[in-house]
Coordinates of N, CA and C in Angstrom, one line a residue:
X348 N -0.7 -6.2 -35.1 CA 0.6 -6.3 -34.5 C 0.5 -7.3 -33.3
X349 N 1.4 -8.3 -33.3 CA 1.4 -9.3 -32.3 C 2.7 -9.3 -31.6
X350 N 2.9 -8.4 -30.7 CA 4.2 -8.1 -30.1 C 4.6 -9.4 -29.3
X351 N 3.7 -9.9 -28.5 CA 4.1 -11.0 -27.6 C 4.5 -12.2 -28.4
X352 N 3.7 -12.6 -29.4 CA 4.0 -13.8 -30.1 C 5.2 -13.7 -31.1
X353 N 5.4 -12.5 -31.7 CA 6.4 -12.4 -32.6 C 7.8 -12.1 -32.0
X354 N 7.8 -11.5 -30.9 CA 9.1 -11.1 -30.3 C 9.4 -11.7 -28.9
X355 N 8.4 -12.5 -28.5 CA 8.6 -13.2 -27.2 C 8.2 -12.4 -26.0
X356 N 8.5 -12.9 -24.8 CA 8.0 -12.2 -23.6 C 9.2 -11.7 -22.9
X357 N 9.9 -10.8 -23.5 CA 11.1 -10.2 -22.9 C 10.9 -9.3 -21.7
X358 N 11.9 -9.1 -21.0 CA 11.8 -8.3 -19.8 C 11.5 -6.8 -20.1
X359 N 11.9 -6.4 -21.3 CA 11.6 -5.0 -21.7 C 10.1 -4.8 -21.9
X360 N 9.5 -5.8 -22.5 CA 8.0 -5.8 -22.7 C 7.3 -5.7 -21.4
X361 N 7.6 -6.6 -20.5 CA 6.9 -6.6 -19.2 C 7.1 -5.3 -18.5
X362 N 8.3 -4.8 -18.5 CA 8.5 -3.5 -17.8 C 7.8 -2.4 -18.5
X363 N 7.6 -2.5 -19.9 CA 6.9 -1.5 -20.6 C 5.5 -1.4 -20.2
X364 N 4.8 -2.6 -20.1 CA 3.4 -2.6 -19.6 C 3.3 -2.0 -18.2
X365 N 4.2 -2.4 -17.3 CA 4.1 -1.9 -16.0 C 4.3 -0.4 -15.9
X366 N 5.3 0.1 -16.6 CA 5.7 1.5 -16.6 C 4.6 2.4 -17.3
X367 N 3.9 1.8 -18.3 CA 2.8 2.5 -19.0 C 1.5 2.6 -18.2
X368 N 1.2 1.5 -17.5 CA -0.2 1.5 -16.8 C -0.1 1.5 -15.3
X369 N 0.9 1.0 -14.7 CA 0.9 0.8 -13.2 C 1.5 2.0 -12.5
X370 N 0.7 2.5 -11.5 CA 1.2 3.5 -10.6 C 1.4 3.0 -9.2
X371 N 2.6 3.0 -8.7 CA 2.9 2.5 -7.4 C 4.3 2.7 -7.0
X372 N 4.7 2.2 -5.8 CA 6.1 2.4 -5.4 C 7.0 1.4 -6.2
X373 N 8.3 1.6 -6.1 CA 9.3 0.8 -6.8 C 9.1 -0.7 -6.4
X374 N 9.0 -0.9 -5.1 CA 8.8 -2.3 -4.6 C 7.6 -2.9 -5.2
X375 N 6.5 -2.2 -5.2 CA 5.2 -2.7 -5.8 C 5.3 -2.9 -7.3
X376 N 6.1 -2.1 -8.0 CA 6.3 -2.3 -9.4 C 7.1 -3.6 -9.7
X377 N 8.1 -3.8 -8.8 CA 8.8 -5.1 -9.0 C 8.0 -6.3 -8.8
X378 N 7.1 -6.2 -7.8 CA 6.2 -7.3 -7.5 C 5.2 -7.5 -8.6
X379 N 4.7 -6.4 -9.2 CA 3.8 -6.4 -10.3 C 4.5 -7.0 -11.6
X380 N 5.7 -6.7 -11.8 CA 6.5 -7.3 -12.9 C 6.6 -8.8 -12.7
X381 N 6.9 -9.3 -11.5 CA 7.0 -10.7 -11.3 C 5.6 -11.4 -11.5
X382 N 4.5 -10.8 -11.1 CA 3.2 -11.4 -11.3 C 2.8 -11.4 -12.7
X383 N 3.1 -10.3 -13.4 CA 2.8 -10.2 -14.8 C 3.7 -11.2 -15.6
X384 N 4.9 -11.4 -15.2 CA 5.8 -12.4 -15.9 C 5.2 -13.8 -15.8
X385 N 4.6 -14.1 -14.6 CA 4.0 -15.5 -14.5 C 2.8 -15.6 -15.4
X386 N 2.0 -14.5 -15.5 CA 0.8 -14.6 -16.4 C 1.2 -14.7 -17.8
X387 N 2.1 -13.9 -18.3 CA 2.6 -13.9 -19.7 C 3.2 -15.3 -20.0
X388 N 3.9 -15.8 -19.1 CA 4.6 -17.1 -19.3 C 3.5 -18.2 -19.5
X389 N 2.5 -18.2 -18.6 CA 1.4 -19.2 -18.7 C 0.6 -19.0 -20.0
X390 N 0.3 -17.8 -20.3 CA -0.4 -17.6 -21.6 C 0.4 -18.0 -22.8
X391 N 1.7 -17.8 -22.8 CA 2.6 -18.2 -23.8 C 2.5 -19.8 -24.0
X392 N 2.6 -20.5 -22.8 CA 2.6 -21.9 -22.9 C 1.3 -22.4 -23.4
X393 N 0.2 -21.8 -23.0 CA -1.1 -22.2 -23.5 C -1.3 -21.9 -25.0
X394 N -0.7 -20.8 -25.4 CA -0.9 -20.5 -26.9 C -0.1 -21.5 -27.8
X395 N 0.8 -22.2 -27.2 CA 1.6 -23.1 -27.9 C 1.1 -24.6 -27.7
X396 N -0.1 -24.7 -27.1 CA -0.7 -26.0 -26.8 C 0.2 -26.9 -26.0
X397 N 0.9 -26.3 -25.1 CA 1.8 -27.0 -24.2 C 1.1 -28.1 -23.5
X398 N 1.4 -29.4 -23.7 CA 0.7 -30.5 -23.1 C 0.6 -30.4 -21.6
X399 N 1.6 -29.8 -20.9 CA 1.5 -29.8 -19.4 C 0.5 -28.8 -19.0
X400 N 0.1 -27.8 -19.8 CA -0.8 -26.8 -19.3 C -2.3 -27.0 -19.8
X401 N -2.5 -28.0 -20.8 CA -3.8 -28.1 -21.4 C -4.8 -28.6 -20.4
X402 N -4.4 -29.4 -19.4 CA -5.4 -29.9 -18.5 C -5.8 -28.9 -17.4
X403 N -5.1 -27.8 -17.3 CA -5.4 -26.9 -16.2 C -5.6 -25.5 -16.5
X404 N -5.6 -25.2 -17.8 CA -5.7 -23.8 -18.2 C -6.6 -23.5 -19.4
X405 N -6.4 -22.4 -20.0 CA -7.3 -21.9 -21.0 C -6.9 -22.5 -22.4
X406 N -7.8 -22.3 -23.4 CA -7.5 -22.8 -24.7 C -6.4 -22.0 -25.4
X407 N -5.8 -22.6 -26.4 CA -4.8 -22.0 -27.2 C -5.3 -20.7 -27.9
X408 N -6.5 -20.7 -28.5 CA -7.0 -19.6 -29.1 C -7.3 -18.4 -28.2
X409 N -7.8 -18.7 -27.0 CA -8.0 -17.7 -26.0 C -6.7 -17.1 -25.5
X410 N -5.7 -17.9 -25.3 CA -4.3 -17.4 -24.9 C -3.7 -16.5 -26.0
X411 N -3.8 -16.9 -27.2 CA -3.3 -16.1 -28.3 C -4.0 -14.8 -28.4
X412 N -5.4 -14.8 -28.2 CA -6.2 -13.6 -28.3 C -5.8 -12.6 -27.2
X413 N -5.6 -13.2 -26.0 CA -5.2 -12.3 -24.8 C -3.8 -11.7 -25.0
X414 N -2.9 -12.6 -25.5 CA -1.5 -12.1 -25.7 C -1.5 -11.0 -26.8
X415 N -2.3 -11.1 -27.8 CA -2.3 -10.1 -28.9 C -2.9 -8.8 -28.3
X416 N -3.9 -8.9 -27.5 CA -4.5 -7.7 -26.9 C -3.6 -7.0 -26.0
X417 N -2.8 -7.8 -25.2 CA -1.8 -7.2 -24.4 C -0.7 -6.6 -25.2
X418 N -0.3 -7.2 -26.3 CA 0.7 -6.7 -27.2 C 0.3 -5.4 -27.8
X419 N -1.0 -5.2 -28.0 CA -1.6 -4.0 -28.6 C -1.9 -2.9 -27.5
X420 N -1.5 -3.3 -26.2 CA -1.8 -2.4 -25.0 C -3.3 -2.3 -24.8
X421 N -4.1 -3.3 -25.3 CA -5.6 -3.3 -25.1 C -5.8 -4.1 -23.8
X422 N -5.5 -3.4 -22.7 CA -5.6 -4.1 -21.4 C -7.0 -4.6 -21.1
X423 N -8.0 -3.7 -21.2 CA -9.4 -4.1 -20.9 C -9.9 -5.2 -21.7
X424 N -9.5 -5.2 -23.0 CA -9.9 -6.3 -23.9 C -9.3 -7.6 -23.4
X425 N -8.1 -7.6 -23.1 CA -7.4 -8.8 -22.6 C -8.0 -9.4 -21.3
X426 N -8.4 -8.4 -20.4 CA -9.0 -8.8 -19.2 C -10.4 -9.5 -19.5
X427 N -11.2 -8.9 -20.4 CA -12.5 -9.4 -20.7 C -12.4 -10.8 -21.3
X428 N -11.4 -10.9 -22.2 CA -11.1 -12.3 -22.8 C -10.9 -13.3 -21.7
X429 N -10.1 -13.0 -20.8 CA -9.8 -14.0 -19.7 C -11.0 -14.2 -18.8
X430 N -11.7 -13.2 -18.5 CA -12.9 -13.3 -17.6 C -13.9 -14.2 -18.3
X431 N -14.2 -14.0 -19.6 CA -15.1 -14.9 -20.3 C -14.7 -16.4 -20.2
X432 N -13.4 -16.6 -20.3 CA -12.8 -17.9 -20.3 C -13.0 -18.5 -18.9
X433 N -12.7 -17.7 -17.8 CA -12.8 -18.2 -16.5 C -14.2 -18.6 -16.1
X434 N -15.2 -17.8 -16.6 CA -16.6 -18.1 -16.3 C -17.1 -19.4 -17.0
X435 N -16.3 -19.8 -18.1 CA -16.7 -21.0 -18.8 C -16.1 -22.2 -18.3
X436 N -15.0 -22.1 -17.5 CA -14.3 -23.2 -17.1 C -15.0 -24.0 -16.0
X437 N -15.1 -25.3 -16.2 CA -15.9 -26.2 -15.3 C -15.0 -26.5 -14.1
X438 N -13.7 -26.8 -14.3 CA -12.8 -27.1 -13.2 C -12.5 -25.9 -12.4
X439 N -12.9 -26.0 -11.1 CA -12.8 -24.8 -10.2 C -11.3 -24.4 -10.0
X440 N -10.4 -25.3 -9.9 CA -9.0 -25.0 -9.7 C -8.5 -24.3 -11.0
X441 N -8.9 -24.8 -12.1 CA -8.4 -24.1 -13.4 C -9.0 -22.7 -13.5
X442 N -10.3 -22.6 -13.1 CA -10.9 -21.2 -13.2 C -10.2 -20.3 -12.2
X443 N -9.8 -20.8 -11.0 CA -9.1 -20.0 -10.0 C -7.8 -19.5 -10.6
X444 N -7.0 -20.3 -11.3 CA -5.8 -19.9 -11.9 C -6.0 -18.8 -13.0
X445 N -7.1 -18.9 -13.7 CA -7.4 -17.9 -14.7 C -7.7 -16.6 -14.0
X446 N -8.5 -16.6 -12.9 CA -8.8 -15.4 -12.2 C -7.6 -14.8 -11.6
X447 N -6.6 -15.5 -11.2 CA -5.3 -15.0 -10.8 C -4.7 -14.2 -11.9
X448 N -4.7 -14.7 -13.1 CA -4.1 -14.0 -14.2 C -4.9 -12.8 -14.6
X449 N -6.2 -12.9 -14.4 CA -7.1 -11.7 -14.6 C -6.6 -10.6 -13.6
X450 N -6.4 -11.0 -12.3 CA -6.0 -10.0 -11.3 C -4.6 -9.4 -11.6
X451 N -3.7 -10.3 -12.0 CA -2.4 -9.8 -12.3 C -2.4 -8.7 -13.4
X452 N -3.3 -8.8 -14.4 CA -3.4 -7.8 -15.4 C -4.2 -6.6 -14.9
X453 N -5.3 -6.9 -14.2 CA -6.1 -5.8 -13.7 C -5.3 -4.9 -12.8
X454 N -4.3 -5.4 -12.1 CA -3.6 -4.6 -11.1 C -2.7 -3.5 -11.9
X455 N -2.6 -3.7 -13.2 CA -1.9 -2.6 -13.9 C -2.6 -1.3 -13.9
X456 N -3.9 -1.4 -13.7 CA -4.8 -0.2 -13.8 C -5.6 0.0 -12.5
X457 N -5.9 -1.0 -11.8 CA -6.8 -0.9 -10.7 C -6.6 -2.0 -9.6
X458 N -6.0 -1.6 -8.5 CA -5.7 -2.5 -7.4 C -7.0 -3.1 -6.9
X459 N -8.0 -2.3 -6.8 CA -9.3 -2.8 -6.2 C -10.0 -3.8 -7.1
X460 N -9.9 -3.6 -8.4 CA -10.5 -4.6 -9.3 C -9.7 -5.9 -9.3
X461 N -8.3 -5.7 -9.2 CA -7.5 -6.9 -9.1 C -7.8 -7.7 -7.8
X462 N -8.0 -7.0 -6.7 CA -8.3 -7.7 -5.5 C -9.6 -8.5 -5.6
X463 N -10.6 -8.0 -6.3 CA -11.8 -8.7 -6.5 C -11.5 -10.0 -7.3
X464 N -10.6 -9.9 -8.2 CA -10.3 -11.1 -9.0 C -9.6 -12.2 -8.1
X465 N -8.7 -11.7 -7.3 CA -8.0 -12.6 -6.4 C -9.0 -13.2 -5.4
X466 N -9.9 -12.4 -4.9 CA -10.9 -13.0 -4.0 C -11.8 -14.0 -4.7
X467 N -12.1 -13.8 -6.0 CA -12.8 -14.8 -6.7 C -12.0 -16.1 -6.8
X468 N -10.7 -16.0 -7.0 CA -9.8 -17.1 -7.1 C -9.8 -17.9 -5.8
X469 N -9.6 -17.2 -4.6 CA -9.6 -17.9 -3.4 C -11.0 -18.6 -3.0
X470 N -12.0 -18.0 -3.5 CA -13.4 -18.6 -3.3 C -13.5 -19.8 -4.1
X471 N -13.0 -19.9 -5.3 CA -13.1 -21.1 -6.1 C -12.1 -22.2 -5.7
X472 N -10.9 -21.8 -5.2 CA -9.9 -22.7 -4.8 C -9.2 -22.2 -3.5
X473 N -9.8 -22.5 -2.3 CA -9.2 -22.0 -1.1 C -7.8 -22.5 -0.8
X474 N -7.3 -23.5 -1.5 CA -6.0 -24.1 -1.3 C -5.0 -23.5 -2.2
X475 N -5.3 -22.5 -3.0 CA -4.3 -21.9 -3.9 C -3.5 -20.9 -3.2
X476 N -2.3 -21.2 -2.8 CA -1.5 -20.3 -2.0 C -1.1 -19.0 -2.8
X477 N -1.0 -19.2 -4.1 CA -0.6 -18.1 -4.9 C -1.7 -17.0 -4.9
X478 N -3.0 -17.4 -4.9 CA -4.1 -16.5 -4.9 C -4.1 -15.8 -3.5
X479 N -3.9 -16.5 -2.4 CA -3.8 -15.8 -1.1 C -2.6 -14.9 -1.0
X480 N -1.5 -15.3 -1.6 CA -0.3 -14.4 -1.6 C -0.6 -13.1 -2.3
X481 N -1.1 -13.2 -3.5 CA -1.5 -12.0 -4.3 C -2.5 -11.2 -3.6
X482 N -3.5 -11.8 -3.0 CA -4.5 -11.1 -2.2 C -3.8 -10.3 -1.1
X483 N -2.9 -10.9 -0.4 CA -2.2 -10.3 0.7 C -1.4 -9.1 0.2
X484 N -0.7 -9.2 -0.9 CA 0.0 -8.1 -1.5 C -0.9 -6.9 -1.8
X485 N -2.0 -7.2 -2.3 CA -2.9 -6.1 -2.7 C -3.5 -5.4 -1.4
X486 N -3.8 -6.2 -0.4 CA -4.3 -5.6 0.8 C -3.2 -4.7 1.4
X487 N -2.0 -5.2 1.3 CA -0.8 -4.4 1.9 C -0.7 -3.1 1.1
X488 N -0.7 -3.2 -0.2 CA -0.6 -2.0 -1.0 C -1.7 -1.0 -0.7
X489 N -2.9 -1.5 -0.4 CA -4.0 -0.6 -0.1 C -4.1 -0.2 1.4
X490 N -3.0 -0.6 2.1 CA -2.9 -0.3 3.5 C -4.0 -0.9 4.4
X491 N -4.5 -2.1 3.9 CA -5.5 -2.8 4.7 C -4.7 -4.0 5.4
X492 N -4.0 -3.5 6.4 CA -3.0 -4.4 7.0 C -3.5 -5.6 7.7
X493 N -4.7 -5.5 8.4 CA -5.3 -6.7 9.1 C -5.7 -7.7 8.1
X494 N -6.2 -7.3 6.9 CA -6.6 -8.3 5.9 C -5.4 -8.9 5.2
X495 N -4.4 -8.1 5.1 CA -3.1 -8.6 4.5 C -2.5 -9.7 5.4
X496 N -2.6 -9.4 6.7 CA -2.0 -10.4 7.6 C -2.8 -11.7 7.6
X497 N -4.1 -11.6 7.5 CA -5.0 -12.8 7.4 C -4.6 -13.6 6.1
X498 N -4.4 -12.9 5.0 CA -4.0 -13.6 3.8 C -2.7 -14.3 3.8
X499 N -1.7 -13.5 4.4 CA -0.3 -14.1 4.5 C -0.3 -15.3 5.5
X500 N -1.1 -15.2 6.5 CA -1.2 -16.4 7.5 C -1.8 -17.6 6.7
X501 N -2.7 -17.3 5.8 CA -3.3 -18.5 5.1 C -2.2 -19.1 4.2
X502 N -1.3 -18.3 3.6 CA -0.2 -18.8 2.8 C 0.6 -19.7 3.6
X503 N 1.0 -19.3 4.9 CA 1.8 -20.1 5.8 C 1.1 -21.4 6.1
X504 N -0.2 -21.4 6.3 CA -0.9 -22.6 6.7 C -0.9 -23.6 5.5
X505 N -0.9 -23.1 4.3 CA -1.0 -24.0 3.1 C 0.4 -24.5 2.7
X506 N 1.4 -24.0 3.3 CA 2.8 -24.5 2.9 C 3.5 -25.1 4.1
X507 N 4.3 -26.1 3.7 CA 5.0 -26.8 4.8 C 6.2 -26.0 5.3
X508 N 6.6 -26.3 6.5 CA 7.8 -25.6 7.1 C 9.0 -25.9 6.2
X509 N 9.9 -24.9 6.2 CA 11.2 -25.0 5.6 C 11.1 -25.3 4.1
X510 N 10.2 -24.6 3.4 CA 10.1 -24.7 2.0 C 10.3 -23.3 1.4
X511 N 10.5 -23.2 0.1 CA 10.7 -21.9 -0.5 C 9.4 -21.1 -0.3
X512 N 8.2 -21.7 -0.4 CA 7.0 -21.0 -0.2 C 6.9 -20.4 1.2
X513 N 7.3 -21.2 2.1 CA 7.3 -20.7 3.5 C 8.3 -19.5 3.7
X514 N 9.4 -19.6 3.0 CA 10.4 -18.5 3.1 C 9.8 -17.2 2.5
X515 N 9.1 -17.4 1.3 CA 8.4 -16.3 0.7 C 7.3 -15.7 1.6
X516 N 6.6 -16.6 2.3 CA 5.6 -16.2 3.2 C 6.1 -15.3 4.3
X517 N 7.2 -15.8 4.9 CA 7.9 -15.0 6.0 C 8.4 -13.6 5.5
X518 N 8.9 -13.6 4.2 CA 9.3 -12.3 3.6 C 8.1 -11.4 3.5
X519 N 7.0 -12.0 3.2 CA 5.8 -11.2 3.1 C 5.4 -10.5 4.4
X520 N 5.5 -11.3 5.5 CA 5.3 -10.7 6.8 C 6.3 -9.6 7.1
X521 N 7.5 -9.8 6.6 CA 8.5 -8.8 6.8 C 8.1 -7.5 6.1
X522 N 7.6 -7.6 4.9 CA 7.2 -6.4 4.1 C 5.9 -5.8 4.8
X523 N 5.1 -6.7 5.3 CA 3.9 -6.1 6.0 C 4.2 -5.3 7.2
X524 N 5.1 -5.9 8.1 CA 5.5 -5.2 9.3 C 6.3 -3.9 8.9
X525 N 7.1 -4.0 7.9 CA 7.8 -2.8 7.4 C 6.8 -1.7 7.0
X526 N 5.7 -2.1 6.4 CA 4.7 -1.1 6.0 C 4.0 -0.5 7.2
X527 N 3.9 -1.3 8.2 CA 3.2 -0.8 9.5 C 4.2 -0.1 10.4
X528 N 5.5 0.0 10.0 CA 6.5 0.7 10.8 C 7.0 -0.1 11.9
X529 N 6.8 -1.4 11.9 CA 7.3 -2.3 13.0 C 8.6 -3.0 12.5
X530 N 9.6 -2.2 12.6 CA 10.9 -2.6 12.0 C 11.5 -3.9 12.7
X531 N 11.3 -4.0 14.0 CA 11.9 -5.2 14.7 C 11.2 -6.5 14.2
X532 N 9.9 -6.5 14.1 CA 9.2 -7.6 13.6 C 9.5 -7.9 12.2
X533 N 9.7 -6.9 11.4 CA 10.1 -7.0 10.0 C 11.4 -7.7 9.9
X534 N 12.4 -7.3 10.7 CA 13.7 -7.8 10.7 C 13.7 -9.3 11.0
X535 N 12.9 -9.6 12.1 CA 12.8 -11.0 12.5 C 12.3 -11.9 11.4
X536 N 11.2 -11.4 10.7 CA 10.6 -12.2 9.6 C 11.6 -12.4 8.5
X537 N 12.3 -11.3 8.1 CA 13.3 -11.4 7.0 C 14.4 -12.4 7.4
X538 N 14.9 -12.4 8.6 CA 16.0 -13.3 9.0 C 15.5 -14.7 9.0
X539 N 14.3 -15.0 9.4 CA 13.8 -16.4 9.3 C 13.6 -16.8 7.9
X540 N 13.2 -15.9 7.0 CA 13.1 -16.2 5.6 C 14.5 -16.6 5.0
X541 N 15.5 -15.7 5.3 CA 16.8 -16.0 4.8 C 17.4 -17.3 5.4
X542 N 17.1 -17.6 6.6 CA 17.6 -18.9 7.2 C 17.0 -20.1 6.4
X543 N 15.7 -20.0 6.1 CA 15.2 -21.1 5.3 C 15.8 -21.2 3.9
X544 N 16.0 -20.1 3.3 CA 16.7 -20.1 2.0 C 18.1 -20.7 2.1
X545 N 18.8 -20.3 3.2 CA 20.1 -20.8 3.4 C 20.1 -22.3 3.6
X546 N 19.2 -22.8 4.4 CA 19.1 -24.3 4.7 C 18.8 -25.0 3.5
X547 N 17.9 -24.5 2.6 CA 17.5 -25.1 1.4 C 18.7 -25.2 0.4
X548 N 19.5 -24.2 0.4 CA 20.6 -24.2 -0.5 C 21.6 -25.3 0.0
X549 N 21.8 -25.4 1.3 CA 22.7 -26.4 1.8 C 22.2 -27.8 1.5
X550 N 20.9 -28.0 1.6 CA 20.3 -29.3 1.4 C 20.5 -29.7 -0.1
X551 N 20.3 -28.7 -1.0 CA 20.5 -29.0 -2.4 C 21.9 -29.4 -2.7
X552 N 22.9 -28.7 -2.0 CA 24.3 -29.0 -2.3 C 24.6 -30.5 -1.9
X553 N 23.9 -31.0 -0.9 CA 24.2 -32.4 -0.5 C 23.4 -33.4 -1.1
X554 N 22.5 -33.0 -2.1 CA 21.7 -34.0 -2.7 C 22.6 -34.8 -3.8

């Protein structure tokens, strides 16, 4: 049975994986769904030999194998498939992307194992803001707030002011402060994030 390839990567399938394997709050589940969506989308592109992804990702056969394993709910097998691929990749930035996908899948069953994968990604490519962002989320979920703050600050350093990524980073700080019970700081971060989104929308209207 090849659920992913025969029926596509629908929202129902992503939510099915999360609801079956992931234990966490509703907010964390939504974040996990978004992360898993990115991974499934990237695997789908690679399975189709998408020219844009060939230079920076895994082979078509590996992507198809991982997708089939996920479609069969064989989570550990899919993780092992991607780990083998990551360890074989010569390009460090490409390997880091694969480790992020490993972490996104591992977080379905083990936040600590996922965190190790994200740490591997940041070690291979310290400029990958997505890896730092995911690392921050996991530290926050594990209530390791100081480590989460370090990761989120790294995301801010890697992104220019007044960009969508910067807005996301500020929202992350809002979530972090909310988790720590610092509602005032959380509100300030959320408002700054919303202001950037608002300014970006206005900029796009005038282009």
